[in-house]
Amino acid sequence: MRKVFVIAILVGIIILIAHYLSQPKPLRPIVVTWQEIGEVWGFVDLDANDNDELVVRDKDRQWWWVQFSPTAVARQKIPVPKGAYRYWASTPNVVQLLDFEHPQTHQVLLITRHGEKWLTEDLGKSGIVIVKDADQDGQVNDVIVWHGQTRRVFSRMKDGTIIERSNLPDFQADLDGDGKEDAVYVKPVPVYWIVGKVCVRFSSGSKASLMPYLPYIAVIDMDGDKVAEIVGIERRWISSIAAPEYCFHCWRYENGRWRKSLSPKFGGIEWFVDNGDASFGFPPRETDILIRDEKGAYLLAVTKKGRRVKVWEVRWQKDKWTKRLMGEVPKHIAESAYLIVFTRVGQGWIMVGRMLPPVWQCLLWGMVGRHLQRFLPFLRESQGHFFVYGWDGQQKWTLLGRWSNNSVMGFRLADMDGDGEQELVLAFPKRVLVAKFEDGRWRKVWTEVPPFAKYGMIGVGSIRYGGREWALFHQEKRNGSRCVAIALEK
């Protein structure tokens, strides 16, 4: 009897230990706060050391370069005149070059750093300036300059010097199937900010051109046959109040000519994809939406019809567009959703979005509530909601939470622990919520922060430091910005 009792105790202990070890480790946030001297405009890595810096402009319109660390920040003036205009370049990766226009002479300057030294390049009076990763080396350290019909390209070298590289294309890929990379050059139309002309110089010496007149294009192997195609997105506005329609274009070069195919229309809701594998280039910015897998690449599309919001995997195969239903957004969310953002996390997804209040509540407020508010001041108009779901990429949706739109002051997705998968941070007036979606379930932790003002814009971003990303919130004030950076212990 005694042996049975001892064995039972040992088995119980083993079960408890196994249960404890099976539980996910708690999230341990690290919070850093400081007062910045001005408005945070963006993030750079000018010294190319894989730790990002902030670009800040003070009340005197002087630009500053701010080095972040968990213990302190260090600042230096950027060697440009007060009031210089910075071209806003938005890319999936942090830039290693800054471009400024002189406020009086309108000369364009390129700025970077090496060690403790500033390095500059005067480009003269230029038309269109595009900061991007033109040579596809993973570093956003190239600048394409258009002045009329003249195209010039500059790159930051490892020693910090800026050199001109006249033949550097916008894309390099095998478009004709000979196994050699071809050079693709994109000419933007500055008036409408669209891609007006695409020129291809094949490795054989022959040339071809294309006139897409679209805002977004990419050069990528869509069907996995090791031959690239040119893909574009067209956005059509039906009316000023309805969400736009989208359709995809694909051009394949065969036997000396372009073969084009157009996808069905997708529309009814605005959606965005974060953390894609490739980007559609746009003259002033880029957007992620292409996702690679063993079959090639596909696009994520979202449609809304009545109360149904569906997520589609859209592929181009053998000159035809096909779509496969991946999943359907829960109906109570789909009914009123007007914005959805999808982010990949491993094999799953995080869905963040905003929804309007039900129509009947809006009608009731307009007919009755607005008039009663004169006598009952506590009555308030119904507000929309901000929602977050985890999704397994098939059918299972796991709710993290729903909050009123006014209570969520900002959100950010970032790889906060350096494991290659993004976490979500939501900012509220007095605290932030950090959440990780893993194995179909949420782990979350609340952490207190110095209170944000009830009203006022909260800027969001992420800054790399120490092998992980810090979610950064900055609230603009008259004398600068209050910054809060959050990461997770590894």
mmCIF file of N, CA, C and O in Angstrom, residues 405-472:
data_model
loop_
_atom_site.group_PDB
_atom_site.id
_atom_site.type_symbol
_atom_site.label_atom_id
_atom_site.label_comp_id
_atom_site.label_asym_id
_atom_site.label_seq_id
_atom_site.Cartn_x
_atom_site.Cartn_y
_atom_site.Cartn_z
ATOM 1 N N ASN A 405 -12.523 52.542 -30.863
ATOM 2 C CA ASN A 405 -11.495 53.181 -31.682
ATOM 3 C C ASN A 405 -10.787 54.305 -30.940
ATOM 4 O O ASN A 405 -9.579 54.510 -31.107
ATOM 5 N N ASN A 406 -11.514 55.022 -30.101
ATOM 6 C CA ASN A 406 -10.918 56.158 -29.397
ATOM 7 C C ASN A 406 -9.941 55.745 -28.309
ATOM 8 O O ASN A 406 -9.074 56.529 -27.918
ATOM 9 N N SER A 407 -10.078 54.515 -27.785
ATOM 10 C CA SER A 407 -9.209 54.105 -26.678
ATOM 11 C C SER A 407 -7.860 53.589 -27.162
ATOM 12 O O SER A 407 -6.883 53.598 -26.409
ATOM 13 N N VAL A 408 -7.774 53.122 -28.413
ATOM 14 C CA VAL A 408 -6.509 52.618 -28.959
ATOM 15 C C VAL A 408 -5.777 53.788 -29.612
ATOM 16 O O VAL A 408 -6.215 54.315 -30.631
ATOM 17 N N MET A 409 -4.653 54.186 -29.039
ATOM 18 C CA MET A 409 -3.957 55.374 -29.504
ATOM 19 C C MET A 409 -2.928 55.065 -30.575
ATOM 20 O O MET A 409 -2.401 55.970 -31.213
ATOM 21 N N GLY A 410 -2.620 53.803 -30.762
ATOM 22 C CA GLY A 410 -1.666 53.405 -31.797
ATOM 23 C C GLY A 410 -1.335 51.940 -31.646
ATOM 24 O O GLY A 410 -1.500 51.357 -30.567
ATOM 25 N N PHE A 411 -0.890 51.318 -32.737
ATOM 26 C CA PHE A 411 -0.464 49.926 -32.656
ATOM 27 C C PHE A 411 0.743 49.728 -33.557
ATOM 28 O O PHE A 411 0.982 50.475 -34.499
ATOM 29 N N ARG A 412 1.515 48.703 -33.235
ATOM 30 C CA ARG A 412 2.719 48.417 -33.993
ATOM 31 C C ARG A 412 2.996 46.931 -33.962
ATOM 32 O O ARG A 412 2.799 46.261 -32.944
ATOM 33 N N LEU A 413 3.453 46.398 -35.098
ATOM 34 C CA LEU A 413 3.912 45.012 -35.206
ATOM 35 C C LEU A 413 5.423 45.029 -35.367
ATOM 36 O O LEU A 413 5.966 45.737 -36.227
ATOM 37 N N ALA A 414 6.120 44.266 -34.540
ATOM 38 C CA ALA A 414 7.586 44.268 -34.574
ATOM 39 C C ALA A 414 8.103 42.957 -34.001
ATOM 40 O O ALA A 414 7.445 42.321 -33.165
ATOM 41 N N ASP A 415 9.291 42.551 -34.458
ATOM 42 C CA ASP A 415 9.959 41.359 -33.925
ATOM 43 C C ASP A 415 10.689 41.769 -32.654
ATOM 44 O O ASP A 415 11.878 42.051 -32.659
ATOM 45 N N MET A 416 9.977 41.774 -31.555
ATOM 46 C CA MET A 416 10.474 42.381 -30.328
ATOM 47 C C MET A 416 11.432 41.507 -29.541
ATOM 48 O O MET A 416 12.127 41.997 -28.642
ATOM 49 N N ASP A 417 11.463 40.200 -29.826
ATOM 50 C CA ASP A 417 12.400 39.329 -29.115
ATOM 51 C C ASP A 417 13.450 38.726 -30.047
ATOM 52 O O ASP A 417 14.243 37.876 -29.617
ATOM 53 N N GLY A 418 13.445 39.116 -31.316
ATOM 54 C CA GLY A 418 14.480 38.682 -32.244
ATOM 55 C C GLY A 418 14.369 37.248 -32.702
ATOM 56 O O GLY A 418 15.360 36.679 -33.177
ATOM 57 N N ASP A 419 13.149 36.645 -32.622
ATOM 58 C CA ASP A 419 12.995 35.254 -33.034
ATOM 59 C C ASP A 419 12.529 35.116 -34.480
ATOM 60 O O ASP A 419 12.242 34.019 -34.945
ATOM 61 N N GLY A 420 12.430 36.230 -35.199
ATOM 62 C CA GLY A 420 12.023 36.190 -36.601
ATOM 63 C C GLY A 420 10.528 36.310 -36.818
ATOM 64 O O GLY A 420 10.079 36.353 -37.960
ATOM 65 N N GLU A 421 9.734 36.354 -35.753
ATOM 66 C CA GLU A 421 8.292 36.500 -35.864
ATOM 67 C C GLU A 421 7.853 37.772 -35.143
ATOM 68 O O GLU A 421 8.399 38.127 -34.103
ATOM 69 N N GLN A 422 6.835 38.421 -35.682
ATOM 70 C CA GLN A 422 6.411 39.700 -35.153
ATOM 71 C C GLN A 422 5.422 39.561 -33.998
ATOM 72 O O GLN A 422 4.599 38.651 -33.965
ATOM 73 N N GLU A 423 5.545 40.476 -33.058
ATOM 74 C CA GLU A 423 4.589 40.611 -31.975
ATOM 75 C C GLU A 423 3.783 41.896 -32.191
ATOM 76 O O GLU A 423 4.143 42.741 -33.003
ATOM 77 N N LEU A 424 2.704 42.013 -31.432
ATOM 78 C CA LEU A 424 1.807 43.154 -31.553
ATOM 79 C C LEU A 424 1.863 43.983 -30.281
ATOM 80 O O LEU A 424 1.850 43.442 -29.177
ATOM 81 N N VAL A 425 1.912 45.311 -30.458
ATOM 82 C CA VAL A 425 1.865 46.232 -29.328
ATOM 83 C C VAL A 425 0.722 47.216 -29.554
ATOM 84 O O VAL A 425 0.622 47.822 -30.623
ATOM 85 N N LEU A 426 -0.149 47.359 -28.560
ATOM 86 C CA LEU A 426 -1.252 48.313 -28.602
ATOM 87 C C LEU A 426 -1.027 49.358 -27.522
ATOM 88 O O LEU A 426 -0.790 49.015 -26.356
ATOM 89 N N ALA A 427 -1.115 50.630 -27.906
ATOM 90 C CA ALA A 427 -0.927 51.720 -26.951
ATOM 91 C C ALA A 427 -2.277 52.249 -26.494
ATOM 92 O O ALA A 427 -3.141 52.570 -27.314
ATOM 93 N N PHE A 428 -2.437 52.328 -25.172
ATOM 94 C CA PHE A 428 -3.613 52.917 -24.549
ATOM 95 C C PHE A 428 -3.147 54.126 -23.741
ATOM 96 O O PHE A 428 -1.938 54.339 -23.576
ATOM 97 N N PRO A 429 -4.069 54.945 -23.216
ATOM 98 C CA PRO A 429 -3.630 56.178 -22.556
ATOM 99 C C PRO A 429 -2.611 55.988 -21.442
ATOM 100 O O PRO A 429 -1.712 56.813 -21.290
ATOM 101 N N LYS A 430 -2.708 54.895 -20.643
ATOM 102 C CA LYS A 430 -1.827 54.754 -19.495
ATOM 103 C C LYS A 430 -1.008 53.466 -19.495
ATOM 104 O O LYS A 430 -0.210 53.250 -18.589
ATOM 105 N N ARG A 431 -1.211 52.613 -20.496
ATOM 106 C CA ARG A 431 -0.460 51.362 -20.518
ATOM 107 C C ARG A 431 -0.454 50.804 -21.936
ATOM 108 O O ARG A 431 -1.168 51.291 -22.814
ATOM 109 N N VAL A 432 0.354 49.787 -22.138
ATOM 110 C CA VAL A 432 0.436 49.143 -23.444
ATOM 111 C C VAL A 432 0.227 47.644 -23.267
ATOM 112 O O VAL A 432 0.527 47.075 -22.217
ATOM 113 N N LEU A 433 -0.310 47.035 -24.320
ATOM 114 C CA LEU A 433 -0.521 45.592 -24.342
ATOM 115 C C LEU A 433 0.436 44.993 -25.354
ATOM 116 O O LEU A 433 0.456 45.394 -26.519
ATOM 117 N N VAL A 434 1.251 44.030 -24.912
ATOM 118 C CA VAL A 434 2.156 43.292 -25.794
ATOM 119 C C VAL A 434 1.602 41.879 -25.933
ATOM 120 O O VAL A 434 1.308 41.217 -24.931
ATOM 121 N N ALA A 435 1.423 41.429 -27.172
ATOM 122 C CA ALA A 435 0.811 40.122 -27.409
ATOM 123 C C ALA A 435 1.584 39.358 -28.470
ATOM 124 O O ALA A 435 2.056 39.937 -29.449
ATOM 125 N N LYS A 436 1.687 38.037 -28.276
ATOM 126 C CA LYS A 436 2.370 37.155 -29.215
ATOM 127 C C LYS A 436 1.425 36.025 -29.604
ATOM 128 O O LYS A 436 0.854 35.355 -28.720
ATOM 129 N N PHE A 437 1.240 35.833 -30.920
ATOM 130 C CA PHE A 437 0.379 34.761 -31.410
ATOM 131 C C PHE A 437 1.266 33.600 -31.829
ATOM 132 O O PHE A 437 2.076 33.722 -32.749
ATOM 133 N N GLU A 438 1.104 32.455 -31.144
ATOM 134 C CA GLU A 438 2.007 31.324 -31.358
ATOM 135 C C GLU A 438 1.238 30.025 -31.128
ATOM 136 O O GLU A 438 0.526 29.884 -30.131
ATOM 137 N N ASP A 439 1.362 29.091 -32.076
ATOM 138 C CA ASP A 439 0.695 27.789 -31.976
ATOM 139 C C ASP A 439 -0.818 27.937 -31.775
ATOM 140 O O ASP A 439 -1.448 27.205 -31.000
ATOM 141 N N GLY A 440 -1.392 28.915 -32.453
ATOM 142 C CA GLY A 440 -2.838 29.084 -32.419
ATOM 143 C C GLY A 440 -3.396 29.713 -31.162
ATOM 144 O O GLY A 440 -4.612 29.715 -30.955
ATOM 145 N N ARG A 441 -2.551 30.275 -30.296
ATOM 146 C CA ARG A 441 -3.050 30.896 -29.082
ATOM 147 C C ARG A 441 -2.269 32.179 -28.797
ATOM 148 O O ARG A 441 -1.168 32.383 -29.294
ATOM 149 N N TRP A 442 -2.879 33.026 -27.965
ATOM 150 C CA TRP A 442 -2.280 34.314 -27.624
ATOM 151 C C TRP A 442 -1.570 34.242 -26.280
ATOM 152 O O TRP A 442 -2.067 33.637 -25.331
ATOM 153 N N ARG A 443 -0.416 34.866 -26.230
ATOM 154 C CA ARG A 443 0.231 35.180 -24.953
ATOM 155 C C ARG A 443 0.282 36.693 -24.868
ATOM 156 O O ARG A 443 0.598 37.364 -25.848
ATOM 157 N N LYS A 444 -0.004 37.252 -23.706
ATOM 158 C CA LYS A 444 -0.056 38.704 -23.618
ATOM 159 C C LYS A 444 0.396 39.173 -22.240
ATOM 160 O O LYS A 444 0.379 38.416 -21.258
ATOM 161 N N VAL A 445 0.802 40.432 -22.199
ATOM 162 C CA VAL A 445 1.189 41.052 -20.941
ATOM 163 C C VAL A 445 0.902 42.546 -21.042
ATOM 164 O O VAL A 445 1.124 43.171 -22.077
ATOM 165 N N TRP A 446 0.353 43.097 -19.977
ATOM 166 C CA TRP A 446 0.128 44.535 -19.881
ATOM 167 C C TRP A 446 1.291 45.166 -19.124
ATOM 168 O O TRP A 446 1.798 44.581 -18.167
ATOM 169 N N THR A 447 1.681 46.352 -19.543
ATOM 170 C CA THR A 447 2.742 47.053 -18.830
ATOM 171 C C THR A 447 2.393 48.530 -18.737
ATOM 172 O O THR A 447 1.835 49.117 -19.676
ATOM 173 N N GLU A 448 2.686 49.111 -17.584
ATOM 174 C CA GLU A 448 2.365 50.519 -17.358
ATOM 175 C C GLU A 448 3.401 51.408 -18.047
ATOM 176 O O GLU A 448 4.587 51.094 -18.109
ATOM 177 N N VAL A 449 2.923 52.538 -18.557
ATOM 178 C CA VAL A 449 3.800 53.557 -19.150
ATOM 179 C C VAL A 449 3.341 54.906 -18.635
ATOM 180 O O VAL A 449 2.196 55.048 -18.181
ATOM 181 N N PRO A 450 4.222 55.916 -18.682
ATOM 182 C CA PRO A 450 3.754 57.264 -18.329
ATOM 183 C C PRO A 450 2.563 57.637 -19.195
ATOM 184 O O PRO A 450 2.569 57.369 -20.398
ATOM 185 N N PRO A 451 1.521 58.228 -18.633
ATOM 186 C CA PRO A 451 0.274 58.427 -19.392
ATOM 187 C C PRO A 451 0.446 59.326 -20.602
ATOM 188 O O PRO A 451 1.109 60.361 -20.541
ATOM 189 N N PHE A 452 -0.132 58.890 -21.730
ATOM 190 C CA PHE A 452 -0.220 59.734 -22.902
ATOM 191 C C PHE A 452 -1.347 60.734 -22.703
ATOM 192 O O PHE A 452 -2.284 60.495 -21.950
ATOM 193 N N ALA A 453 -1.264 61.851 -23.404
ATOM 194 C CA ALA A 453 -2.379 62.794 -23.384
ATOM 195 C C ALA A 453 -3.604 62.128 -23.989
ATOM 196 O O ALA A 453 -3.484 61.275 -24.873
ATOM 197 N N LYS A 454 -4.769 62.507 -23.529
ATOM 198 C CA LYS A 454 -5.988 61.857 -24.009
ATOM 199 C C LYS A 454 -6.173 62.072 -25.497
ATOM 200 O O LYS A 454 -6.621 61.189 -26.228
ATOM 201 N N TYR A 455 -5.825 63.264 -25.975
ATOM 202 C CA TYR A 455 -5.954 63.562 -27.386
ATOM 203 C C TYR A 455 -4.575 63.918 -27.945
ATOM 204 O O TYR A 455 -3.709 64.413 -27.248
ATOM 205 N N GLY A 456 -4.392 63.719 -29.194
ATOM 206 C CA GLY A 456 -3.117 64.000 -29.826
ATOM 207 C C GLY A 456 -2.610 62.783 -30.560
ATOM 208 O O GLY A 456 -2.839 61.652 -30.171
ATOM 209 N N MET A 457 -1.893 63.021 -31.666
ATOM 210 C CA MET A 457 -1.454 61.926 -32.516
ATOM 211 C C MET A 457 -0.324 61.143 -31.866
ATOM 212 O O MET A 457 0.606 61.712 -31.305
ATOM 213 N N ILE A 458 -0.408 59.836 -31.964
ATOM 214 C CA ILE A 458 0.657 58.953 -31.509
ATOM 215 C C ILE A 458 1.329 58.384 -32.746
ATOM 216 O O ILE A 458 0.729 57.614 -33.495
ATOM 217 N N GLY A 459 2.573 58.765 -32.990
ATOM 218 C CA GLY A 459 3.318 58.175 -34.099
ATOM 219 C C GLY A 459 3.851 56.815 -33.701
ATOM 220 O O GLY A 459 4.163 56.571 -32.527
ATOM 221 N N VAL A 460 3.909 55.893 -34.629
ATOM 222 C CA VAL A 460 4.376 54.551 -34.329
ATOM 223 C C VAL A 460 5.445 54.133 -35.322
ATOM 224 O O VAL A 460 5.479 54.593 -36.455
ATOM 225 N N GLY A 461 6.314 53.239 -34.887
ATOM 226 C CA GLY A 461 7.341 52.693 -35.757
ATOM 227 C C GLY A 461 8.083 51.621 -34.994
ATOM 228 O O GLY A 461 7.723 51.251 -33.874
ATOM 229 N N SER A 462 9.128 51.094 -35.598
ATOM 230 C CA SER A 462 9.969 50.124 -34.906
ATOM 231 C C SER A 462 11.420 50.435 -35.245
ATOM 232 O O SER A 462 11.743 50.814 -36.372
ATOM 233 N N ILE A 463 12.268 50.264 -34.263
ATOM 234 C CA ILE A 463 13.674 50.593 -34.402
ATOM 235 C C ILE A 463 14.505 49.394 -33.981
ATOM 236 O O ILE A 463 14.265 48.786 -32.933
ATOM 237 N N ARG A 464 15.464 48.998 -34.818
ATOM 238 C CA ARG A 464 16.315 47.842 -34.513
ATOM 239 C C ARG A 464 17.441 48.256 -33.558
ATOM 240 O O ARG A 464 18.110 49.256 -33.763
ATOM 241 N N TYR A 465 17.642 47.433 -32.550
ATOM 242 C CA TYR A 465 18.774 47.633 -31.650
ATOM 243 C C TYR A 465 19.033 46.326 -30.919
ATOM 244 O O TYR A 465 18.107 45.727 -30.376
ATOM 245 N N GLY A 466 20.267 45.895 -30.916
ATOM 246 C CA GLY A 466 20.652 44.695 -30.167
ATOM 247 C C GLY A 466 20.036 43.415 -30.683
ATOM 248 O O GLY A 466 19.728 42.518 -29.895
ATOM 249 N N GLY A 467 19.811 43.302 -31.999
ATOM 250 C CA GLY A 467 19.301 42.077 -32.578
ATOM 251 C C GLY A 467 17.803 41.876 -32.455
ATOM 252 O O GLY A 467 17.307 40.773 -32.690
ATOM 253 N N ARG A 468 17.053 42.916 -32.108
ATOM 254 C CA ARG A 468 15.596 42.835 -32.044
ATOM 255 C C ARG A 468 15.019 44.205 -32.393
ATOM 256 O O ARG A 468 15.754 45.192 -32.535
ATOM 257 N N GLU A 469 13.712 44.250 -32.544
ATOM 258 C CA GLU A 469 13.041 45.496 -32.865
ATOM 259 C C GLU A 469 12.336 46.042 -31.625
ATOM 260 O O GLU A 469 11.698 45.282 -30.893
ATOM 261 N N TRP A 470 12.457 47.331 -31.448
ATOM 262 C CA TRP A 470 11.760 48.014 -30.369
ATOM 263 C C TRP A 470 10.575 48.749 -30.968
ATOM 264 O O TRP A 470 10.735 49.563 -31.883
ATOM 265 N N ALA A 471 9.370 48.451 -30.482
ATOM 266 C CA ALA A 471 8.195 49.196 -30.913
ATOM 267 C C ALA A 471 8.270 50.582 -30.289
ATOM 268 O O ALA A 471 8.414 50.715 -29.068
ATOM 269 N N LEU A 472 8.187 51.607 -31.121
ATOM 270 C CA LEU A 472 8.384 52.972 -30.653
ATOM 271 C C LEU A 472 7.112 53.789 -30.849
ATOM 272 O O LEU A 472 6.558 53.835 -31.946
#
